[in-house]
């Protein structure tokens, strides 16, 4: 029995993990409202046959790597660790089919950053400031609408003095928490304060193994050394530690992701996150030669799958694999939301379309407006496919005002569901 199969068997046989999904399935069957196709419903719930559940999990986890951290299982940083309250909340939301249920939410708690990163998605965007009380209220509302994973970004979130207080509010309400840092601030006391506040994970940006090239991409001398120092601090604090790279064409063509993976292993990182350049912010007017081609995407997806199958550490999480049409697709505005430093609620970090302002109206109302307009998970990345159309509606700047955002959604219409979502959720959203 290989290690992955053994891990899956341990998961399926652990009632702390399976109790909530099975309880929800029973409740849905009792009210005649199954949310899964019949064959999957039978495998996961019919007779509670755990061998069938194991087969289902094996099919859908191919290309991923399950690991242990802090007494929990981790698939990747798109999902909360399990067992735990964030995991239970996610399954209750997904399996019950509730629309008011983002899996994840990222909060730009500051627009301040000492770096000038080549790809910064916040450039061209109106900025602002929510005080600590306002952010705490927003986090409370995120708990109310069912967010399982809350990430803190910016700007550089580590420049915000109250960050441990905000992390404590998020983790104390049952969400798994991540801090996304450029590595610009290296403070052992702050990292320890975040750990005590309940922080689960820290992701540190590292775009290249060559210090000079990384510093150039980040627009700051010494950025490489600071990033490595912060990774080491996060690892020492016992956090689930990631390095995150925005993959340039050159990095992909020269297989630079392999060097980043080796460096991650040397640093003891648990995960390498690979994101492709997005046509927004500083790259909003970039030509097609800046974005990745279909071949570049295939290479990153192959690296994700082959590295995880081989069991090499750290595990790899390439966004264009997880968000591929064959798996989860783009969940911007339907499974994920982003709130910028001024409180504008957007589908994701990279899609500069506002559907309302947090702290000015109930977040549940904004989420309903946005999720209904976006419709359902899409097969393709929304900003990659529609950035030119969004730009045509930007007379008032970025992010678009809610009326303009609604017009964009009306114009682009719906897409077929991603394969995984279509199978697991049956006919959800097929009335479009």
Short mmCIF file of C-alpha atoms in Angstrom, two decimals:
data_model
loop_
_atom_site.label_atom_id
_atom_site.label_comp_id
_atom_site.label_asym_id
_atom_site.label_seq_id
_atom_site.Cartn_x
_atom_site.Cartn_y
_atom_site.Cartn_z
CA UNK A 1 0.00 0.00 0.00
CA UNK A 2 1.55 3.34 -1.04
CA UNK A 3 1.72 6.25 1.38
CA UNK A 4 -1.01 8.26 -0.35
CA UNK A 5 -3.47 5.36 -0.25
CA UNK A 6 -2.61 4.70 3.38
CA UNK A 7 -3.23 8.37 4.20
CA UNK A 8 -6.62 8.28 2.47
CA UNK A 9 -7.57 5.17 4.39
CA UNK A 10 -6.67 6.88 7.66
CA UNK A 11 -8.82 9.85 6.67
CA UNK A 12 -11.87 7.82 5.67
CA UNK A 13 -11.68 5.79 8.89
CA UNK A 14 -11.39 8.88 11.09
CA UNK A 15 -14.86 9.94 12.37
CA UNK A 16 -13.51 13.37 13.34
CA UNK A 17 -13.07 14.00 9.60
CA UNK A 18 -16.03 12.14 8.10
CA UNK A 19 -18.72 12.95 10.67
CA UNK A 20 -19.72 16.35 9.28
CA UNK A 21 -19.89 15.39 5.57
CA UNK A 22 -21.89 12.25 6.38
CA UNK A 23 -24.22 14.13 8.73
CA UNK A 24 -24.93 16.74 6.06
CA UNK A 25 -25.58 14.06 3.44
CA UNK A 26 -28.06 12.33 5.75
CA UNK A 27 -29.88 15.60 6.38
CA UNK A 28 -30.11 16.37 2.66
CA UNK A 29 -31.43 12.91 1.87
CA UNK A 30 -34.00 13.21 4.64
CA UNK A 31 -35.43 16.38 3.12
CA UNK A 32 -35.18 15.01 -0.42
CA UNK A 33 -32.59 17.53 -1.53
CA UNK A 34 -29.46 15.66 -2.65
CA UNK A 35 -26.68 17.91 -3.93
CA UNK A 36 -24.57 15.15 -5.46
CA UNK A 37 -25.07 12.91 -8.52
CA UNK A 38 -26.67 9.61 -7.63
CA UNK A 39 -23.57 7.46 -8.02
CA UNK A 40 -21.45 9.76 -5.84
CA UNK A 41 -24.25 10.10 -3.31
CA UNK A 42 -24.36 6.32 -3.09
CA UNK A 43 -20.60 6.00 -2.76
CA UNK A 44 -20.22 8.66 -0.07
CA UNK A 45 -23.45 8.15 1.83
CA UNK A 46 -25.32 5.06 0.75
CA UNK A 47 -24.72 2.51 3.46
CA UNK A 48 -21.73 4.58 4.61
CA UNK A 49 -19.42 2.23 2.68
CA UNK A 50 -16.02 3.71 3.41
CA UNK A 51 -14.33 1.65 0.70
CA UNK A 52 -16.42 3.47 -1.91
CA UNK A 53 -15.60 6.81 -0.32
CA UNK A 54 -11.91 5.91 -0.53
CA UNK A 55 -12.25 5.17 -4.23
CA UNK A 56 -13.93 8.51 -4.81
CA UNK A 57 -11.22 10.38 -2.93
CA UNK A 58 -8.46 8.56 -4.81
CA UNK A 59 -9.94 9.59 -8.15
CA UNK A 60 -10.15 13.27 -7.32
CA UNK A 61 -6.91 13.59 -5.36
CA UNK A 62 -4.72 12.28 -8.16
CA UNK A 63 -1.92 14.77 -8.66
CA UNK A 64 -2.16 16.15 -5.13
CA UNK A 65 -0.12 15.28 -2.05
CA UNK A 66 -1.63 14.87 1.38
CA UNK A 67 0.69 15.81 4.23
CA UNK A 68 0.49 16.21 7.97
CA UNK A 69 1.08 19.47 9.81
CA UNK A 70 0.30 20.38 13.39
CA UNK A 71 -1.79 17.26 13.91
CA UNK A 72 -3.95 17.95 10.83
CA UNK A 73 -4.03 16.87 7.21
CA UNK A 74 -3.27 19.41 4.49
CA UNK A 75 -4.11 18.95 0.83
CA UNK A 76 -3.02 22.40 -0.32
CA UNK A 77 -3.45 26.03 0.70
CA UNK A 78 -6.67 26.41 -1.31
CA UNK A 79 -8.45 24.40 1.38
CA UNK A 80 -8.43 24.50 5.19
CA UNK A 81 -6.56 21.79 7.10
CA UNK A 82 -8.59 18.98 8.61
CA UNK A 83 -10.06 17.91 10.92
CA UNK A 84 -11.08 21.26 12.33
CA UNK A 85 -13.85 23.86 12.43
CA UNK A 86 -12.83 25.50 9.13
CA UNK A 87 -12.98 22.13 7.36
CA UNK A 88 -16.38 21.34 8.85
CA UNK A 89 -17.73 24.74 7.85
CA UNK A 90 -16.53 24.29 4.27
CA UNK A 91 -18.24 20.94 3.87
CA UNK A 92 -21.47 22.15 5.39
CA UNK A 93 -21.45 25.04 2.94
CA UNK A 94 -20.47 23.09 -0.17
CA UNK A 95 -22.60 20.02 0.41
CA UNK A 96 -25.67 21.95 1.49
CA UNK A 97 -25.49 24.05 -1.68
CA UNK A 98 -25.93 27.37 0.11
CA UNK A 99 -25.09 30.35 -2.10
CA UNK A 100 -23.95 32.54 0.80
CA UNK A 101 -20.83 30.49 1.32
CA UNK A 102 -17.44 31.64 0.03
CA UNK A 103 -14.79 29.03 0.75
CA UNK A 104 -12.11 31.71 1.04
CA UNK A 105 -11.72 35.46 1.47
CA UNK A 106 -8.55 37.55 1.16
CA UNK A 107 -8.30 40.92 2.88
CA UNK A 108 -5.90 43.70 1.84
CA UNK A 109 -5.54 45.15 5.31
CA UNK A 110 -3.19 47.87 4.07
CA UNK A 111 -2.15 49.46 0.79
CA UNK A 112 1.28 50.29 2.21
CA UNK A 113 4.28 48.42 0.85
CA UNK A 114 7.98 49.34 0.65
CA UNK A 115 8.50 47.30 -2.53
CA UNK A 116 7.74 48.01 -6.18
CA UNK A 117 6.89 44.52 -7.44
CA UNK A 118 6.76 44.09 -11.21
CA UNK A 119 3.32 42.45 -11.15
CA UNK A 120 1.57 44.37 -8.32
CA UNK A 121 -2.19 43.90 -8.75
CA UNK A 122 -3.13 46.90 -6.58
CA UNK A 123 -1.60 49.53 -8.85
CA UNK A 124 -4.16 51.71 -10.69
CA UNK A 125 -6.61 50.91 -7.88
CA UNK A 126 -8.15 53.45 -5.50
CA UNK A 127 -6.83 52.85 -2.01
CA UNK A 128 -8.17 53.65 1.42
CA UNK A 129 -8.02 52.58 5.03
CA UNK A 130 -10.35 50.64 7.29
CA UNK A 131 -9.62 50.95 10.99
CA UNK A 132 -9.16 47.91 13.19
CA UNK A 133 -12.76 47.97 14.43
CA UNK A 134 -14.07 48.01 10.87
CA UNK A 135 -11.87 45.08 9.87
CA UNK A 136 -12.94 43.12 12.94
CA UNK A 137 -16.58 43.74 11.99
CA UNK A 138 -15.89 42.58 8.42
CA UNK A 139 -14.22 39.43 9.72
CA UNK A 140 -17.26 38.76 11.90
CA UNK A 141 -19.48 39.07 8.84
CA UNK A 142 -17.23 36.67 6.94
CA UNK A 143 -17.82 34.11 9.67
CA UNK A 144 -21.53 34.78 9.29
CA UNK A 145 -21.55 33.97 5.58
CA UNK A 146 -19.43 30.85 6.06
CA UNK A 147 -15.87 31.70 4.98
CA UNK A 148 -13.55 28.83 5.91
CA UNK A 149 -10.22 30.33 4.89
CA UNK A 150 -9.27 33.98 5.53
CA UNK A 151 -6.05 35.37 4.06
CA UNK A 152 -4.37 38.66 4.91
CA UNK A 153 -2.58 40.51 2.16
CA UNK A 154 -1.92 44.09 1.06
CA UNK A 155 0.22 45.98 0.25
CA UNK A 156 2.47 44.35 2.79
CA UNK A 157 0.27 43.08 5.65
CA UNK A 158 3.20 42.82 8.06
CA UNK A 159 3.39 46.64 8.08
CA UNK A 160 0.01 46.68 9.85
CA UNK A 161 0.63 46.82 13.60
CA UNK A 162 -2.78 45.35 14.47
CA UNK A 163 -2.35 42.30 12.22
CA UNK A 164 -2.13 39.80 15.13
CA UNK A 165 -5.43 41.17 16.48
CA UNK A 166 -7.10 40.68 13.10
CA UNK A 167 -5.68 37.16 12.75
CA UNK A 168 -6.98 36.33 16.22
CA UNK A 169 -10.45 37.54 15.22
CA UNK A 170 -10.40 35.33 12.13
CA UNK A 171 -8.96 32.21 13.75
CA UNK A 172 -11.06 32.62 16.88
CA UNK A 173 -14.19 32.55 14.75
CA UNK A 174 -13.24 29.19 13.25
CA UNK A 175 -11.46 30.13 10.01
CA UNK A 176 -8.03 28.89 8.91
CA UNK A 177 -5.76 31.89 8.39
CA UNK A 178 -2.90 32.76 6.02
CA UNK A 179 -0.64 35.80 5.83
CA UNK A 180 0.76 36.58 2.37
CA UNK A 181 3.97 38.58 2.66
CA UNK A 182 6.54 39.94 0.23
CA UNK A 183 9.15 39.39 2.92
CA UNK A 184 9.70 43.13 3.30
CA UNK A 185 9.30 42.95 7.10
CA UNK A 186 11.34 40.44 9.09
CA UNK A 187 10.45 40.55 12.78
CA UNK A 188 10.71 37.44 14.93
CA UNK A 189 8.52 38.96 17.64
CA UNK A 190 5.78 39.72 15.16
CA UNK A 191 5.86 36.19 13.72
CA UNK A 192 5.57 34.77 17.23
CA UNK A 193 2.65 37.11 17.97
CA UNK A 194 0.91 35.87 14.84
CA UNK A 195 1.47 32.26 15.88
CA UNK A 196 -0.07 32.96 19.29
CA UNK A 197 -2.99 34.67 17.55
CA UNK A 198 -3.79 31.40 15.79
CA UNK A 199 -2.15 31.91 12.40
CA UNK A 200 -2.11 28.67 10.44
CA UNK A 201 0.09 29.54 7.48
CA UNK A 202 2.48 32.10 6.05
CA UNK A 203 3.30 32.47 2.34
CA UNK A 204 6.45 34.43 1.44
CA UNK A 205 7.02 35.70 -2.10
CA UNK A 206 10.11 34.30 -3.80
CA UNK A 207 10.15 34.76 -7.56
CA UNK A 208 13.64 33.53 -8.43
CA UNK A 209 16.58 31.63 -6.98
CA UNK A 210 19.02 34.28 -8.18
CA UNK A 211 19.14 37.04 -5.53
CA UNK A 212 19.79 39.84 -8.03
CA UNK A 213 16.91 38.76 -10.28
CA UNK A 214 14.50 38.42 -7.37
CA UNK A 215 15.51 41.86 -6.09
CA UNK A 216 14.94 43.31 -9.57
CA UNK A 217 11.48 41.78 -9.84
CA UNK A 218 10.56 43.07 -6.39
CA UNK A 219 12.07 46.48 -6.95
CA UNK A 220 14.07 46.43 -3.71
CA UNK A 221 17.68 45.64 -2.89
CA UNK A 222 18.03 42.87 -0.33
CA UNK A 223 14.53 41.51 -0.95
CA UNK A 224 15.84 37.98 -1.56
CA UNK A 225 17.74 37.77 1.73
CA UNK A 226 14.79 39.17 3.68
CA UNK A 227 12.42 36.67 2.06
CA UNK A 228 14.63 33.75 3.06
CA UNK A 229 14.90 35.09 6.59
CA UNK A 230 11.11 35.34 6.89
CA UNK A 231 10.63 31.81 5.56
CA UNK A 232 13.02 30.54 8.22
CA UNK A 233 11.18 32.46 10.95
CA UNK A 234 7.81 31.08 9.83
CA UNK A 235 9.20 27.56 9.72
CA UNK A 236 10.75 27.97 13.18
CA UNK A 237 7.42 29.21 14.56
CA UNK A 238 5.74 26.00 13.40
CA UNK A 239 3.55 27.64 10.75
CA UNK A 240 2.53 25.86 7.56
CA UNK A 241 5.16 27.63 5.47
CA UNK A 242 4.90 28.37 1.76
CA UNK A 243 6.96 30.16 -0.84
CA UNK A 244 4.94 31.82 -3.58
CA UNK A 245 6.18 32.74 -7.04
CA UNK A 246 4.68 34.66 -9.93
CA UNK A 247 5.98 32.64 -12.85
CA UNK A 248 7.40 34.70 -15.71
CA UNK A 249 7.70 33.23 -19.19
CA UNK A 250 11.45 33.04 -18.72
CA UNK A 251 11.09 31.19 -15.42
CA UNK A 252 8.88 28.57 -17.09
CA UNK A 253 11.01 28.21 -20.23
CA UNK A 254 14.19 27.81 -18.18
CA UNK A 255 12.45 25.42 -15.75
CA UNK A 256 13.23 27.83 -12.96
CA UNK A 257 10.36 26.39 -10.94
CA UNK A 258 12.56 23.35 -10.35
CA UNK A 259 15.19 25.56 -8.72
CA UNK A 260 12.53 27.21 -6.56
CA UNK A 261 11.34 23.77 -5.54
CA UNK A 262 14.86 22.74 -4.52
CA UNK A 263 15.28 25.97 -2.56
CA UNK A 264 11.94 25.40 -0.86
CA UNK A 265 13.09 21.94 0.20
CA UNK A 266 16.33 23.36 1.61
CA UNK A 267 14.34 25.94 3.59
CA UNK A 268 11.92 23.32 4.90
CA UNK A 269 8.90 24.91 3.19
CA UNK A 270 5.74 22.82 3.06
CA UNK A 271 4.37 24.14 -0.24
CA UNK A 272 5.43 25.94 -3.40
CA UNK A 273 2.60 28.09 -4.81
CA UNK A 274 2.89 29.06 -8.47
CA UNK A 275 0.74 31.86 -9.87
CA UNK A 276 0.83 33.17 -13.43
CA UNK A 277 1.00 36.89 -14.31
CA UNK A 278 -2.43 38.49 -14.35
CA UNK A 279 -3.51 41.37 -16.66
CA UNK A 280 -4.35 43.83 -13.90
CA UNK A 281 -2.66 46.45 -11.77
CA UNK A 282 0.87 47.10 -12.99
CA UNK A 283 0.35 44.52 -15.78
CA UNK A 284 -3.03 45.87 -16.91
CA UNK A 285 -1.61 47.28 -20.12
CA UNK A 286 1.00 44.59 -20.64
CA UNK A 287 1.14 42.93 -24.03
CA UNK A 288 0.31 39.32 -24.69
CA UNK A 289 4.03 38.51 -24.56
CA UNK A 290 3.98 39.08 -20.78
CA UNK A 291 1.23 36.55 -20.07
CA UNK A 292 1.77 32.81 -20.22
CA UNK A 293 0.88 30.82 -23.29
CA UNK A 294 -1.10 27.58 -23.26
CA UNK A 295 2.19 25.69 -23.46
CA UNK A 296 3.58 27.51 -20.41
CA UNK A 297 0.41 26.64 -18.50
CA UNK A 298 0.70 22.98 -19.51
CA UNK A 299 4.27 22.89 -18.20
CA UNK A 300 3.28 24.27 -14.81
CA UNK A 301 0.33 21.92 -14.55
CA UNK A 302 2.55 18.95 -15.42
CA UNK A 303 5.10 20.01 -12.80
CA UNK A 304 2.33 20.26 -10.20
CA UNK A 305 1.04 16.76 -10.90
CA UNK A 306 4.33 14.95 -11.44
CA UNK A 307 6.05 16.44 -8.39
CA UNK A 308 3.16 15.62 -6.08
CA UNK A 309 2.74 12.12 -7.48
CA UNK A 310 6.44 11.48 -6.88
CA UNK A 311 6.06 12.60 -3.28
CA UNK A 312 8.82 15.17 -3.53
CA UNK A 313 8.71 17.93 -0.94
CA UNK A 314 7.57 20.62 -0.82
CA UNK A 315 4.24 19.87 -2.44
CA UNK A 316 3.38 22.04 -5.46
CA UNK A 317 0.22 24.08 -5.84
CA UNK A 318 -0.02 25.65 -9.29
CA UNK A 319 -3.11 27.83 -9.56
CA UNK A 320 -3.68 26.93 -13.19
CA UNK A 321 -3.86 23.25 -12.19
CA UNK A 322 -6.26 23.66 -9.26
CA UNK A 323 -8.32 26.22 -11.21
CA UNK A 324 -8.25 24.25 -14.46
CA UNK A 325 -11.44 23.53 -16.43
CA UNK A 326 -11.05 19.85 -15.52
CA UNK A 327 -11.09 20.56 -11.78
CA UNK A 328 -12.47 23.57 -9.89
CA UNK A 329 -12.21 26.28 -12.54
CA UNK A 330 -12.35 29.94 -11.55
CA UNK A 331 -14.31 30.53 -8.37
CA UNK A 332 -13.94 34.33 -8.37
CA UNK A 333 -17.08 35.80 -6.84
CA UNK A 334 -18.73 32.43 -6.34
CA UNK A 335 -16.32 30.58 -4.05
CA UNK A 336 -13.87 33.37 -3.25
CA UNK A 337 -13.93 37.09 -2.53
CA UNK A 338 -11.39 39.86 -2.05
CA UNK A 339 -11.74 43.05 -0.02
CA UNK A 340 -9.26 45.81 -0.81
CA UNK A 341 -7.80 48.39 1.56
CA UNK A 342 -10.72 50.76 0.94
CA UNK A 343 -13.29 48.06 1.64
CA UNK A 344 -14.30 47.38 -1.98
CA UNK A 345 -15.61 43.81 -2.29
CA UNK A 346 -14.36 42.14 -5.48
CA UNK A 347 -14.49 38.64 -6.96
CA UNK A 348 -10.77 38.06 -6.43
CA UNK A 349 -7.46 39.81 -5.86
CA UNK A 350 -6.93 40.21 -9.60
CA UNK A 351 -10.42 41.18 -10.81
CA UNK A 352 -10.91 44.95 -10.20
CA UNK A 353 -14.72 44.91 -10.13
CA UNK A 354 -16.41 46.16 -6.97
CA UNK A 355 -19.90 45.03 -5.95
CA UNK A 356 -20.13 47.19 -2.84
CA UNK A 357 -18.13 48.48 0.08
CA UNK A 358 -17.66 46.45 3.24
CA UNK A 359 -18.29 48.40 6.43
CA UNK A 360 -20.79 50.54 4.48
CA UNK A 361 -23.47 47.86 3.94
CA UNK A 362 -23.93 44.26 5.11
CA UNK A 363 -21.37 41.94 3.57
CA UNK A 364 -24.02 39.24 3.04
CA UNK A 365 -25.94 41.61 0.74
CA UNK A 366 -22.80 42.41 -1.26
CA UNK A 367 -21.87 38.72 -1.54
CA UNK A 368 -25.38 37.88 -2.77
CA UNK A 369 -25.21 40.64 -5.38
CA UNK A 370 -21.79 39.52 -6.56
CA UNK A 371 -22.34 35.77 -6.53
CA UNK A 372 -25.62 36.12 -8.42
CA UNK A 373 -23.98 38.39 -11.02
CA UNK A 374 -20.92 36.14 -11.45
CA UNK A 375 -23.30 33.20 -11.65
CA UNK A 376 -21.27 30.12 -10.82
CA UNK A 377 -17.71 28.79 -11.04
CA UNK A 378 -16.31 29.26 -14.55
CA UNK A 379 -14.13 27.04 -16.66
CA UNK A 380 -11.67 29.86 -17.32
CA UNK A 381 -10.04 32.63 -15.27
CA UNK A 382 -12.35 35.65 -15.38
CA UNK A 383 -9.67 38.35 -15.49
CA UNK A 384 -7.57 36.48 -18.06
CA UNK A 385 -10.55 36.18 -20.38
CA UNK A 386 -12.28 39.54 -19.83
CA UNK A 387 -9.61 42.10 -18.80
CA UNK A 388 -10.05 44.16 -21.97
CA UNK A 389 -13.81 44.40 -21.46
CA UNK A 390 -13.31 45.43 -17.82
CA UNK A 391 -10.94 48.16 -18.95
CA UNK A 392 -13.55 49.52 -21.37
CA UNK A 393 -15.88 50.12 -18.42
CA UNK A 394 -13.28 51.85 -16.24
CA UNK A 395 -14.23 55.49 -16.83
CA UNK A 396 -14.39 55.95 -13.08
CA UNK A 397 -11.14 54.10 -12.41
CA UNK A 398 -10.46 50.82 -10.63
CA UNK A 399 -12.05 48.95 -9.14
CA UNK A 400 -15.18 49.41 -11.25
CA UNK A 401 -18.19 50.79 -9.46
CA UNK A 402 -20.95 48.21 -8.75
CA UNK A 403 -23.15 49.36 -11.66
CA UNK A 404 -20.27 48.95 -14.13
CA UNK A 405 -19.35 45.57 -12.63
CA UNK A 406 -22.91 44.35 -13.10
CA UNK A 407 -22.84 45.50 -16.73
CA UNK A 408 -19.66 43.52 -17.36
CA UNK A 409 -21.26 40.39 -15.90
CA UNK A 410 -24.35 40.87 -18.06
CA UNK A 411 -22.22 41.27 -21.18
CA UNK A 412 -19.96 38.24 -20.66
CA UNK A 413 -22.75 35.87 -19.62
CA UNK A 414 -22.19 32.43 -18.14
CA UNK A 415 -19.87 29.54 -18.93
CA UNK A 416 -20.34 25.80 -18.58
CA UNK A 417 -19.34 24.48 -15.17
CA UNK A 418 -15.84 23.11 -14.56
CA UNK A 419 -15.82 19.33 -14.79
CA UNK A 420 -15.36 18.61 -11.07
CA UNK A 421 -18.01 21.10 -9.97
CA UNK A 422 -20.46 19.83 -12.58
CA UNK A 423 -20.03 16.28 -11.37
CA UNK A 424 -20.06 16.89 -7.63
CA UNK A 425 -22.86 19.47 -7.64
CA UNK A 426 -24.96 17.88 -10.32
CA UNK A 427 -27.19 20.45 -11.98
CA UNK A 428 -26.26 23.41 -9.76
CA UNK A 429 -26.44 26.58 -11.81
CA UNK A 430 -27.38 24.80 -15.05
CA UNK A 431 -30.45 27.02 -15.39
CA UNK A 432 -28.27 29.83 -16.79
#
